[in-house]
mmCIF file of C-alpha atoms in Angstrom:
data_model
loop_
_atom_site.group_PDB
_atom_site.id
_atom_site.type_symbol
_atom_site.label_atom_id
_atom_site.label_comp_id
_atom_site.label_asym_id
_atom_site.label_seq_id
_atom_site.Cartn_x
_atom_site.Cartn_y
_atom_site.Cartn_z
ATOM 1 C CA UNK Y 21 0.037 -0.013 0.002
ATOM 2 C CA UNK Y 22 1.375 3.596 -0.662
ATOM 3 C CA UNK Y 23 1.410 5.660 2.381
ATOM 4 C CA UNK Y 24 0.781 9.642 2.435
ATOM 5 C CA UNK Y 25 1.864 11.028 -0.668
ATOM 6 C CA UNK Y 26 4.060 14.030 -1.306
ATOM 7 C CA UNK Y 27 2.892 17.495 -1.587
ATOM 8 C CA UNK Y 28 3.943 18.268 -5.400
ATOM 9 C CA UNK Y 29 2.226 14.668 -6.146
ATOM 10 C CA UNK Y 30 -0.972 14.772 -4.569
ATOM 11 C CA UNK Y 31 -1.826 18.091 -5.906
ATOM 12 C CA UNK Y 32 -0.801 16.876 -9.430
ATOM 13 C CA UNK Y 33 -3.537 13.785 -8.857
ATOM 14 C CA UNK Y 34 -5.878 16.636 -7.311
ATOM 15 C CA UNK Y 35 -5.319 18.666 -10.108
ATOM 16 C CA UNK Y 36 -6.223 16.060 -12.962
ATOM 17 C CA UNK Y 37 -8.962 14.776 -10.976
ATOM 18 C CA UNK Y 38 -10.431 18.400 -11.117
ATOM 19 C CA UNK Y 39 -9.544 18.692 -14.757
ATOM 20 C CA UNK Y 40 -11.368 15.322 -15.471
ATOM 21 C CA UNK Y 41 -14.527 16.339 -13.552
ATOM 22 C CA UNK Y 42 -15.048 19.358 -15.170
ATOM 23 C CA UNK Y 43 -14.559 17.996 -18.419
ATOM 24 C CA UNK Y 44 -17.337 15.213 -17.156
ATOM 25 C CA UNK Y 45 -19.706 18.103 -16.186
ATOM 26 C CA UNK Y 46 -19.337 19.853 -19.414
ATOM 27 C CA UNK Y 47 -20.856 17.256 -21.212
ATOM 28 C CA UNK Y 48 -23.761 16.641 -18.558
ATOM 29 C CA UNK Y 49 -26.946 16.984 -20.864
ATOM 30 C CA UNK Y 50 -29.234 19.243 -19.957
ATOM 31 C CA UNK Y 51 -32.140 16.172 -19.446
ATOM 32 C CA UNK Y 52 -29.809 14.429 -16.789
ATOM 33 C CA UNK Y 53 -30.259 17.301 -14.222
ATOM 34 C CA UNK Y 54 -33.428 16.467 -13.179
ATOM 35 C CA UNK Y 55 -32.920 12.501 -12.861
ATOM 36 C CA UNK Y 56 -31.928 10.936 -9.760
ATOM 37 C CA UNK Y 57 -28.124 10.338 -9.165
ATOM 38 C CA UNK Y 58 -26.601 7.388 -7.760
ATOM 39 C CA UNK Y 59 -26.533 9.066 -4.347
ATOM 40 C CA UNK Y 60 -29.965 8.104 -2.691
ATOM 41 C CA UNK Y 61 -32.321 10.893 -2.318
ATOM 42 C CA UNK Y 62 -30.427 12.876 -4.630
ATOM 43 C CA UNK Y 63 -31.174 14.388 -7.791
ATOM 44 C CA UNK Y 64 -28.171 14.809 -10.418
ATOM 45 C CA UNK Y 65 -28.792 18.781 -9.998
ATOM 46 C CA UNK Y 66 -28.403 18.290 -6.686
ATOM 47 C CA UNK Y 67 -25.062 16.670 -6.954
ATOM 48 C CA UNK Y 68 -24.006 19.194 -9.025
ATOM 49 C CA UNK Y 69 -24.813 22.079 -6.686
ATOM 50 C CA UNK Y 70 -22.780 20.080 -3.833
ATOM 51 C CA UNK Y 71 -19.688 19.959 -6.369
ATOM 52 C CA UNK Y 72 -19.970 23.781 -6.705
ATOM 53 C CA UNK Y 73 -20.674 24.283 -2.774
ATOM 54 C CA UNK Y 74 -17.770 22.332 -2.138
ATOM 55 C CA UNK Y 75 -15.186 24.113 -4.550
ATOM 56 C CA UNK Y 76 -16.298 27.166 -3.135
ATOM 57 C CA UNK Y 77 -16.164 26.084 0.678
ATOM 58 C CA UNK Y 78 -12.511 24.604 -0.322
ATOM 59 C CA UNK Y 79 -11.420 27.690 -1.892
ATOM 60 C CA UNK Y 80 -12.234 29.447 1.081
ATOM 61 C CA UNK Y 81 -10.541 27.270 3.492
ATOM 62 C CA UNK Y 82 -7.121 27.445 1.488
ATOM 63 C CA UNK Y 83 -7.484 31.290 1.032
ATOM 64 C CA UNK Y 84 -7.729 31.628 4.935
ATOM 65 C CA UNK Y 85 -5.336 28.695 6.005
ATOM 66 C CA UNK Y 86 -3.355 30.061 9.203
ATOM 67 C CA UNK Y 87 -5.757 32.786 9.873
ATOM 68 C CA UNK Y 88 -6.186 34.171 13.541
ATOM 69 C CA UNK Y 89 -9.922 33.378 12.747
ATOM 70 C CA UNK Y 90 -10.619 30.205 10.707
ATOM 71 C CA UNK Y 91 -13.708 30.399 8.613
ATOM 72 C CA UNK Y 92 -16.001 27.138 9.237
ATOM 73 C CA UNK Y 93 -16.337 24.963 6.038
ATOM 74 C CA UNK Y 94 -19.825 25.838 5.419
ATOM 75 C CA UNK Y 95 -21.707 28.771 6.666
ATOM 76 C CA UNK Y 96 -24.733 27.656 8.794
ATOM 77 C CA UNK Y 97 -23.238 24.217 9.299
ATOM 78 C CA UNK Y 98 -24.461 21.345 7.696
ATOM 79 C CA UNK Y 99 -28.472 22.763 7.888
ATOM 80 C CA UNK Y 100 -26.646 25.647 6.131
ATOM 81 C CA UNK Y 101 -24.668 23.687 3.834
ATOM 82 C CA UNK Y 102 -27.800 21.449 2.643
ATOM 83 C CA UNK Y 103 -30.436 24.259 2.133
ATOM 84 C CA UNK Y 104 -27.695 26.195 -0.248
ATOM 85 C CA UNK Y 105 -27.178 22.884 -2.195
ATOM 86 C CA UNK Y 106 -31.127 22.613 -2.603
ATOM 87 C CA UNK Y 107 -31.550 26.684 -3.838
ATOM 88 C CA UNK Y 108 -28.807 26.291 -6.338
ATOM 89 C CA UNK Y 109 -29.922 22.898 -7.369
ATOM 90 C CA UNK Y 110 -33.198 24.920 -8.658
ATOM 91 C CA UNK Y 111 -31.442 26.833 -11.113
ATOM 92 C CA UNK Y 112 -31.551 25.902 -14.922
ATOM 93 C CA UNK Y 113 -28.764 23.126 -16.187
ATOM 94 C CA UNK Y 114 -27.069 25.993 -18.308
ATOM 95 C CA UNK Y 115 -26.692 28.408 -15.387
ATOM 96 C CA UNK Y 116 -25.867 25.365 -13.033
ATOM 97 C CA UNK Y 117 -23.185 24.021 -15.289
ATOM 98 C CA UNK Y 118 -21.651 28.050 -15.595
ATOM 99 C CA UNK Y 119 -21.710 27.991 -11.724
ATOM 100 C CA UNK Y 120 -19.908 24.802 -11.274
ATOM 101 C CA UNK Y 121 -17.158 25.426 -14.180
ATOM 102 C CA UNK Y 122 -16.338 29.016 -12.541
ATOM 103 C CA UNK Y 123 -15.991 27.168 -9.031
ATOM 104 C CA UNK Y 124 -14.124 24.538 -9.755
ATOM 105 C CA UNK Y 125 -11.518 26.955 -12.084
ATOM 106 C CA UNK Y 126 -11.020 29.179 -9.248
ATOM 107 C CA UNK Y 127 -10.230 26.144 -6.998
ATOM 108 C CA UNK Y 128 -7.621 24.814 -9.448
ATOM 109 C CA UNK Y 129 -6.018 28.420 -9.406
ATOM 110 C CA UNK Y 130 -6.001 28.272 -5.544
ATOM 111 C CA UNK Y 131 -4.816 24.756 -5.309
ATOM 112 C CA UNK Y 132 -1.328 25.847 -6.824
ATOM 113 C CA UNK Y 133 -0.383 27.796 -3.866
ATOM 114 C CA UNK Y 134 -1.214 25.102 -1.521
ATOM 115 C CA UNK Y 135 2.465 23.443 -1.148
ATOM 116 C CA UNK Y 136 3.879 26.546 0.770
ATOM 117 C CA UNK Y 137 0.856 26.273 3.220
ATOM 118 C CA UNK Y 138 0.512 22.654 3.799
ATOM 119 C CA UNK Y 139 0.995 22.475 7.778
ATOM 120 C CA UNK Y 140 -1.107 25.799 8.144
ATOM 121 C CA UNK Y 141 -4.477 24.965 9.934
ATOM 122 C CA UNK Y 142 -7.822 25.159 8.456
ATOM 123 C CA UNK Y 143 -11.325 25.390 9.973
ATOM 124 C CA UNK Y 144 -12.251 22.093 7.784
ATOM 125 C CA UNK Y 145 -12.306 19.837 10.745
ATOM 126 C CA UNK Y 146 -10.936 20.210 14.231
ATOM 127 C CA UNK Y 147 -7.128 19.974 13.984
ATOM 128 C CA UNK Y 148 -6.933 20.018 10.191
ATOM 129 C CA UNK Y 149 -4.212 21.158 8.061
ATOM 130 C CA UNK Y 150 -4.353 22.394 4.404
ATOM 131 C CA UNK Y 151 -2.962 19.095 3.695
ATOM 132 C CA UNK Y 152 -6.255 17.529 4.997
ATOM 133 C CA UNK Y 153 -8.306 19.522 3.047
ATOM 134 C CA UNK Y 154 -6.443 18.933 -0.321
ATOM 135 C CA UNK Y 155 -7.223 15.074 0.577
ATOM 136 C CA UNK Y 156 -10.594 15.877 1.295
ATOM 137 C CA UNK Y 157 -11.023 17.316 -2.264
ATOM 138 C CA UNK Y 158 -9.506 14.409 -4.237
ATOM 139 C CA UNK Y 159 -12.008 12.389 -2.293
ATOM 140 C CA UNK Y 160 -14.930 14.682 -3.451
ATOM 141 C CA UNK Y 161 -14.080 15.197 -6.886
ATOM 142 C CA UNK Y 162 -13.165 10.913 -7.529
ATOM 143 C CA UNK Y 163 -16.236 9.543 -5.764
ATOM 144 C CA UNK Y 164 -18.777 12.048 -6.925
ATOM 145 C CA UNK Y 165 -17.410 11.594 -10.416
ATOM 146 C CA UNK Y 166 -18.126 8.043 -10.274
ATOM 147 C CA UNK Y 167 -21.653 9.060 -8.692
ATOM 148 C CA UNK Y 168 -22.470 11.269 -11.668
ATOM 149 C CA UNK Y 169 -22.121 8.235 -13.850
ATOM 150 C CA UNK Y 170 -20.470 5.028 -12.964
ATOM 151 C CA UNK Y 171 -20.000 3.807 -16.569
ATOM 152 C CA UNK Y 172 -18.291 6.682 -17.520
ATOM 153 C CA UNK Y 173 -16.271 6.740 -14.278
ATOM 154 C CA UNK Y 174 -16.189 3.687 -12.802
ATOM 155 C CA UNK Y 175 -14.543 2.873 -9.369
ATOM 156 C CA UNK Y 176 -11.747 1.294 -12.043
ATOM 157 C CA UNK Y 177 -10.686 4.439 -13.089
ATOM 158 C CA UNK Y 178 -9.471 5.731 -9.562
ATOM 159 C CA UNK Y 179 -5.867 5.763 -9.558
ATOM 160 C CA UNK Y 180 -4.232 2.899 -7.148
ATOM 161 C CA UNK Y 181 -2.625 5.887 -4.958
ATOM 162 C CA UNK Y 182 -6.291 6.993 -4.469
ATOM 163 C CA UNK Y 183 -7.567 3.429 -3.870
ATOM 164 C CA UNK Y 184 -5.035 3.074 -1.273
ATOM 165 C CA UNK Y 185 -5.613 6.365 0.407
ATOM 166 C CA UNK Y 186 -9.321 5.675 0.780
ATOM 167 C CA UNK Y 187 -8.925 2.458 2.600
ATOM 168 C CA UNK Y 188 -6.739 4.486 4.893
ATOM 169 C CA UNK Y 189 -9.568 7.264 5.332
ATOM 170 C CA UNK Y 190 -12.513 4.692 5.707
ATOM 171 C CA UNK Y 191 -10.706 2.585 8.639
ATOM 172 C CA UNK Y 192 -12.587 4.727 10.682
ATOM 173 C CA UNK Y 193 -15.649 2.787 9.400
ATOM 174 C CA UNK Y 194 -14.804 -0.294 11.045
ATOM 175 C CA UNK Y 195 -16.525 -1.123 13.988
ATOM 176 C CA UNK Y 196 -15.253 -1.481 17.519
ATOM 177 C CA UNK Y 197 -14.662 -5.084 17.827
ATOM 178 C CA UNK Y 198 -14.113 -5.678 14.329
ATOM 179 C CA UNK Y 199 -10.734 -6.396 12.551
ATOM 180 C CA UNK Y 200 -10.908 -6.639 8.716
ATOM 181 C CA UNK Y 201 -8.300 -7.810 6.623
ATOM 182 C CA UNK Y 202 -7.969 -6.203 3.124
ATOM 183 C CA UNK Y 203 -6.330 -8.098 0.425
ATOM 184 C CA UNK Y 204 -5.913 -6.549 -2.980
ATOM 185 C CA UNK Y 205 -4.760 -9.054 -5.726
ATOM 186 C CA UNK Y 206 -1.664 -9.062 -6.018
ATOM 187 C CA UNK Y 207 -0.491 -6.566 -3.360
ATOM 188 C CA UNK Y 208 0.399 -6.304 0.339
ATOM 189 C CA UNK Y 209 -2.425 -6.875 2.585
ATOM 190 C CA UNK Y 210 -3.883 -3.975 4.955
ATOM 191 C CA UNK Y 211 -5.311 -4.710 8.551
ATOM 192 C CA UNK Y 212 -8.109 -2.098 9.599
ATOM 193 C CA UNK Y 213 -9.195 -2.370 13.156
ATOM 194 C CA UNK Y 214 -8.004 -4.662 15.912
ATOM 195 C CA UNK Y 215 -11.133 -6.169 17.153
ATOM 196 C CA UNK Y 216 -11.653 -10.206 17.549
ATOM 197 C CA UNK Y 217 -14.219 -10.565 14.972
ATOM 198 C CA UNK Y 218 -12.180 -10.859 11.926
ATOM 199 C CA UNK Y 219 -12.774 -10.953 8.098
ATOM 200 C CA UNK Y 220 -10.872 -11.246 5.136
ATOM 201 C CA UNK Y 221 -12.181 -9.210 2.359
ATOM 202 C CA UNK Y 222 -10.509 -10.014 -1.008
ATOM 203 C CA UNK Y 223 -10.609 -7.988 -4.580
ATOM 204 C CA UNK Y 224 -9.104 -5.720 -6.472
ATOM 205 C CA UNK Y 225 -7.732 -2.473 -4.834
ATOM 206 C CA UNK Y 226 -10.511 -0.268 -6.545
ATOM 207 C CA UNK Y 227 -13.251 -2.608 -6.023
ATOM 208 C CA UNK Y 228 -12.054 -2.839 -1.977
ATOM 209 C CA UNK Y 229 -11.817 0.818 -1.979
ATOM 210 C CA UNK Y 230 -15.350 1.216 -3.534
ATOM 211 C CA UNK Y 231 -16.714 -1.233 -1.019
ATOM 212 C CA UNK Y 232 -15.891 0.819 2.031
ATOM 213 C CA UNK Y 233 -16.871 3.837 0.259
ATOM 214 C CA UNK Y 234 -20.513 2.180 -0.153
ATOM 215 C CA UNK Y 235 -20.252 2.505 -3.731
ATOM 216 C CA UNK Y 236 -20.692 0.157 -6.752
ATOM 217 C CA UNK Y 237 -17.909 -2.472 -7.740
ATOM 218 C CA UNK Y 238 -16.694 -3.440 -10.973
ATOM 219 C CA UNK Y 239 -15.715 -7.146 -10.263
ATOM 220 C CA UNK Y 240 -16.202 -9.500 -7.126
ATOM 221 C CA UNK Y 241 -15.424 -8.537 -3.771
ATOM 222 C CA UNK Y 242 -15.262 -12.004 -1.376
ATOM 223 C CA UNK Y 243 -15.641 -11.929 2.529
ATOM 224 C CA UNK Y 244 -14.452 -14.829 4.410
ATOM 225 C CA UNK Y 245 -14.299 -15.531 8.094
ATOM 226 C CA UNK Y 246 -11.824 -18.515 9.064
ATOM 227 C CA UNK Y 247 -11.395 -19.448 5.092
ATOM 228 C CA UNK Y 248 -15.267 -20.029 5.113
ATOM 229 C CA UNK Y 249 -17.470 -17.691 2.856
ATOM 230 C CA UNK Y 250 -19.205 -15.215 5.316
ATOM 231 C CA UNK Y 251 -21.509 -12.083 5.076
ATOM 232 C CA UNK Y 252 -19.693 -8.986 4.760
ATOM 233 C CA UNK Y 253 -19.097 -6.871 7.867
ATOM 234 C CA UNK Y 254 -21.232 -4.157 8.967
ATOM 235 C CA UNK Y 255 -19.712 -0.671 8.492
ATOM 236 C CA UNK Y 256 -20.108 2.458 10.791
ATOM 237 C CA UNK Y 257 -21.454 5.713 8.911
ATOM 238 C CA UNK Y 258 -19.327 7.586 6.390
ATOM 239 C CA UNK Y 259 -16.970 9.440 9.262
ATOM 240 C CA UNK Y 260 -18.212 12.969 8.032
ATOM 241 C CA UNK Y 261 -17.400 14.866 11.206
ATOM 242 C CA UNK Y 262 -14.025 13.605 11.917
ATOM 243 C CA UNK Y 263 -10.648 13.743 10.561
ATOM 244 C CA UNK Y 264 -9.820 10.920 8.162
ATOM 245 C CA UNK Y 265 -6.473 9.568 8.029
ATOM 246 C CA UNK Y 266 -4.093 10.917 4.670
#
């Protein structure tokens, strides 16, 4: 498994993810906006509005890194975040497409200066630094690209470094008392959790990462306990309020 990436390499990966997402969104037809996305309860318009809101929020975090008074991730907290998403999602597709393109472009510009601020604090999460926010942007861009169209951007398109990071980050979903041994095909295994109830999950690195993220897998992920086929372990909810591992 790859470990935390050097700043220059991570920023290159995130910039590529931003560019690919911007291209994908530019090609999204108007009729797709009203349709359900693969996120339960979210329309495609709401998902695009979320990406716009996330890009704006991340840019503000980077621009104010190290300030005496750090701004919150979203004005109004999670309630304000959802209200803003629902309002923006009501815009006509052409306007929403224009907004998200502009916010992604602005975020891309700000990313270029992040390496110099790498360890400065931000208001994204308690004790978060610029590096943590960059990793969060990477997760949001790649996972939601898959949510927009799992056939155009399946988990199989995720870089190996991203799949490795996602498994580290989502170790927080393993319940207390559980131990999950993740065995990617042809690669070193990774142990998540230290409980007594133990599973082994086998599959490609991207399918294992997708399973932990609650996204569709392209192939087969196999779960075993004591070498016998088993039901998959139950995961905790997505750790949306805590700082994830890099």
